[in-house]
Coordinates of C-alpha atoms and ligand atoms in Angstrom, one line a residue:
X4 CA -8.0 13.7 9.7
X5 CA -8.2 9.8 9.4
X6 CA -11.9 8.7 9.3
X7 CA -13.5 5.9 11.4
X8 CA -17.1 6.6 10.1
X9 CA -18.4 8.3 7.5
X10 CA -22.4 9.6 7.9
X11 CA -24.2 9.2 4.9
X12 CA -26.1 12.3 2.8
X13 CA -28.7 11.8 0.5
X14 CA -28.4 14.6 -2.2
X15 CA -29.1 15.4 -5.7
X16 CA -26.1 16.8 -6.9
X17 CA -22.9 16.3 -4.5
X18 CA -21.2 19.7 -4.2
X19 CA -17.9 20.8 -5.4
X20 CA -16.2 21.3 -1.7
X21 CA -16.9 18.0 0.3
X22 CA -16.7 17.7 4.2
X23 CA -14.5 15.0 5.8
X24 CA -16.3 12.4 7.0
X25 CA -19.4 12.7 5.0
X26 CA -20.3 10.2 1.8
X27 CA -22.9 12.1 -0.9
X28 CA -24.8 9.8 -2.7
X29 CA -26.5 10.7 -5.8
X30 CA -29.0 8.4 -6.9
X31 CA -29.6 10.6 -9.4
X32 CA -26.6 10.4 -10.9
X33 CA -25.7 7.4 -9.3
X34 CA -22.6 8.2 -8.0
X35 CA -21.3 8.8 -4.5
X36 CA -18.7 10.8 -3.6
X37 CA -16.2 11.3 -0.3
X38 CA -12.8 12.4 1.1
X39 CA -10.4 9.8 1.3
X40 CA -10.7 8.3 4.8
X41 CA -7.2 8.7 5.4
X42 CA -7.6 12.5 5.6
X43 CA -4.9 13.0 2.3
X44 CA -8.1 15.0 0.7
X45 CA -8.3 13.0 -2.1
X46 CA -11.7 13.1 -4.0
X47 CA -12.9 9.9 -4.5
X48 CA -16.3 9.8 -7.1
X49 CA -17.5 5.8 -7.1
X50 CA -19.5 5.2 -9.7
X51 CA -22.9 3.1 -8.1
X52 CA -23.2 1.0 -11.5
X53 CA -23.6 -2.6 -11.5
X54 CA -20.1 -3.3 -12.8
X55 CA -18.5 -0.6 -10.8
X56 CA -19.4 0.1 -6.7
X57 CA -22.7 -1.3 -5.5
X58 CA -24.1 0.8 -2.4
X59 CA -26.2 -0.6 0.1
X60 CA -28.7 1.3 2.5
X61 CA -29.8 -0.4 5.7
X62 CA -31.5 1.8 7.4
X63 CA -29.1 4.8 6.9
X64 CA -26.1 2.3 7.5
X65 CA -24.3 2.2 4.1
X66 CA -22.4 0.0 2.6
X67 CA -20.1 0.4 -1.0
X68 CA -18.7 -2.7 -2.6
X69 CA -15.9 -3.3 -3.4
X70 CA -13.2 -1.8 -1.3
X71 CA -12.3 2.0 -1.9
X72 CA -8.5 3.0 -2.9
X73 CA -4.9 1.6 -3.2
X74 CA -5.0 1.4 -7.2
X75 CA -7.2 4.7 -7.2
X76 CA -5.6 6.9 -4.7
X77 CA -2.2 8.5 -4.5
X78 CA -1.8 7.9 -0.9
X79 CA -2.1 4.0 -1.6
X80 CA -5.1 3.7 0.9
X81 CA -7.0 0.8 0.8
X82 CA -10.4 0.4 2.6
X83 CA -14.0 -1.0 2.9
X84 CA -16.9 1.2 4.3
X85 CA -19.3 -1.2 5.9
X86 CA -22.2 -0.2 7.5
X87 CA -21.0 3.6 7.3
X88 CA -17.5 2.0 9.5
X89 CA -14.0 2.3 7.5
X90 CA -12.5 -0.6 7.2
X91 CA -8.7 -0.4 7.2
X92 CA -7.3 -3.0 4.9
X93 CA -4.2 -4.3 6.7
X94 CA -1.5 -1.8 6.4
X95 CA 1.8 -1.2 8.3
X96 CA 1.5 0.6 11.7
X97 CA 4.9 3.3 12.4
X98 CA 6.1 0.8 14.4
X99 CA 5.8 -1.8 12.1
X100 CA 7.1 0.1 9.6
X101 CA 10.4 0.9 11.6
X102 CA 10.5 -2.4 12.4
X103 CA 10.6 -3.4 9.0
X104 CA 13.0 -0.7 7.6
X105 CA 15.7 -2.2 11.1
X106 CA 15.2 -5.5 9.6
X107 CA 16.4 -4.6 6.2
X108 CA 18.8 -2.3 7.0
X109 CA 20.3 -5.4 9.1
X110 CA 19.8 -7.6 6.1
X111 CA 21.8 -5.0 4.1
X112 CA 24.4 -5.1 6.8
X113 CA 24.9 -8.9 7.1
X114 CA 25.1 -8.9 3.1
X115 CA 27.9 -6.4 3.2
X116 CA 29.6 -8.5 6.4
X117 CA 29.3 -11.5 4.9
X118 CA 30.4 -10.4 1.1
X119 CA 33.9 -8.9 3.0
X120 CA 34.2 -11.8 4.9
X121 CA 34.2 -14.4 2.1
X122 CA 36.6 -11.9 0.3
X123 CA 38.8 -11.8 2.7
X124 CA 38.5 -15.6 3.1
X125 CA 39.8 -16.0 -0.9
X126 CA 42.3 -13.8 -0.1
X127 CA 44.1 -15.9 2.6
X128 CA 43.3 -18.9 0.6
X129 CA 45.3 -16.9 -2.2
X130 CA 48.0 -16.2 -0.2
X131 CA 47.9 -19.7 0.9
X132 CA 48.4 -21.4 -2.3
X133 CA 51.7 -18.8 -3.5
X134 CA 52.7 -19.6 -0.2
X135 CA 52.5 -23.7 -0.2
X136 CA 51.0 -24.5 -3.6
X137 CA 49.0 -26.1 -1.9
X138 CA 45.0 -25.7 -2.2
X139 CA 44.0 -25.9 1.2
X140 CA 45.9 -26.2 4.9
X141 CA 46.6 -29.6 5.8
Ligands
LIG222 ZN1 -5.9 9.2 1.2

């Protein structure tokens, strides 16, 4: 299931079967671990060092910089979790997606019209010069 919030838990060692929804953080080990929001099941394991994901804890609303996914995940998902919300990076609703597939299909169409248009274009002008020898009608 897609995730719109995930509740933080505190634990020592995060356990091998994670529950949706849920980010274990390790400050032990400083790492912190979730299911990808998107609900693919991807195991994502941020590492809370200084040049990796910095976590922040207000009052049991955490944050993780930078943004979780795309380059990482398999599904492409790409998102922030501020103040324990998921952030959707902009990605294509279905319809937009349709949309976008109608629009190039069209494109693909008006490249084939157009390409057997001008064809058959040269070929009348072909015809045209045996014809007349002539380049072009008067
Ligand atoms: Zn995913």
């Amino acid at each position: 299931m897609r995730q719109s919030e995930f509740t933080p838990e505190f634990v020592t060692t995060v356990p091998e079967e994670l529950e949706e929804g849920r980010l274990y953080i390790s400050e032990r080990f400083r790492t912190a671990s979730h299911l990808c929001a998107c609900g693919c099941g991807a195991h994502v394991v941020t590492s809370l060092k200084p040049a990796k994901w910095q976590l922040t804890n207000r009052d049991g609303r955490v944050s993780l910089s930078p943004s979780i996914g795309r380059w990482q995940l398999p599904c492409q998902s790409h998102y922030w979790i501020r103040d324990n919300r998921v952030v959707w990076s902009y990605s294509f609703t279905e319809e937009e997606k349709s949309a976008v597939q109608r629009r190039d299909a069209q494109a693909v169409r008006d490249y084939y019209e157009a390409r057997r248009g001008r064809r058959s274009l040269e070929f009348l002008r072909r015809v045209w010069r045996r014809l007349t020898g002539r380049d072009r009608p008067r």
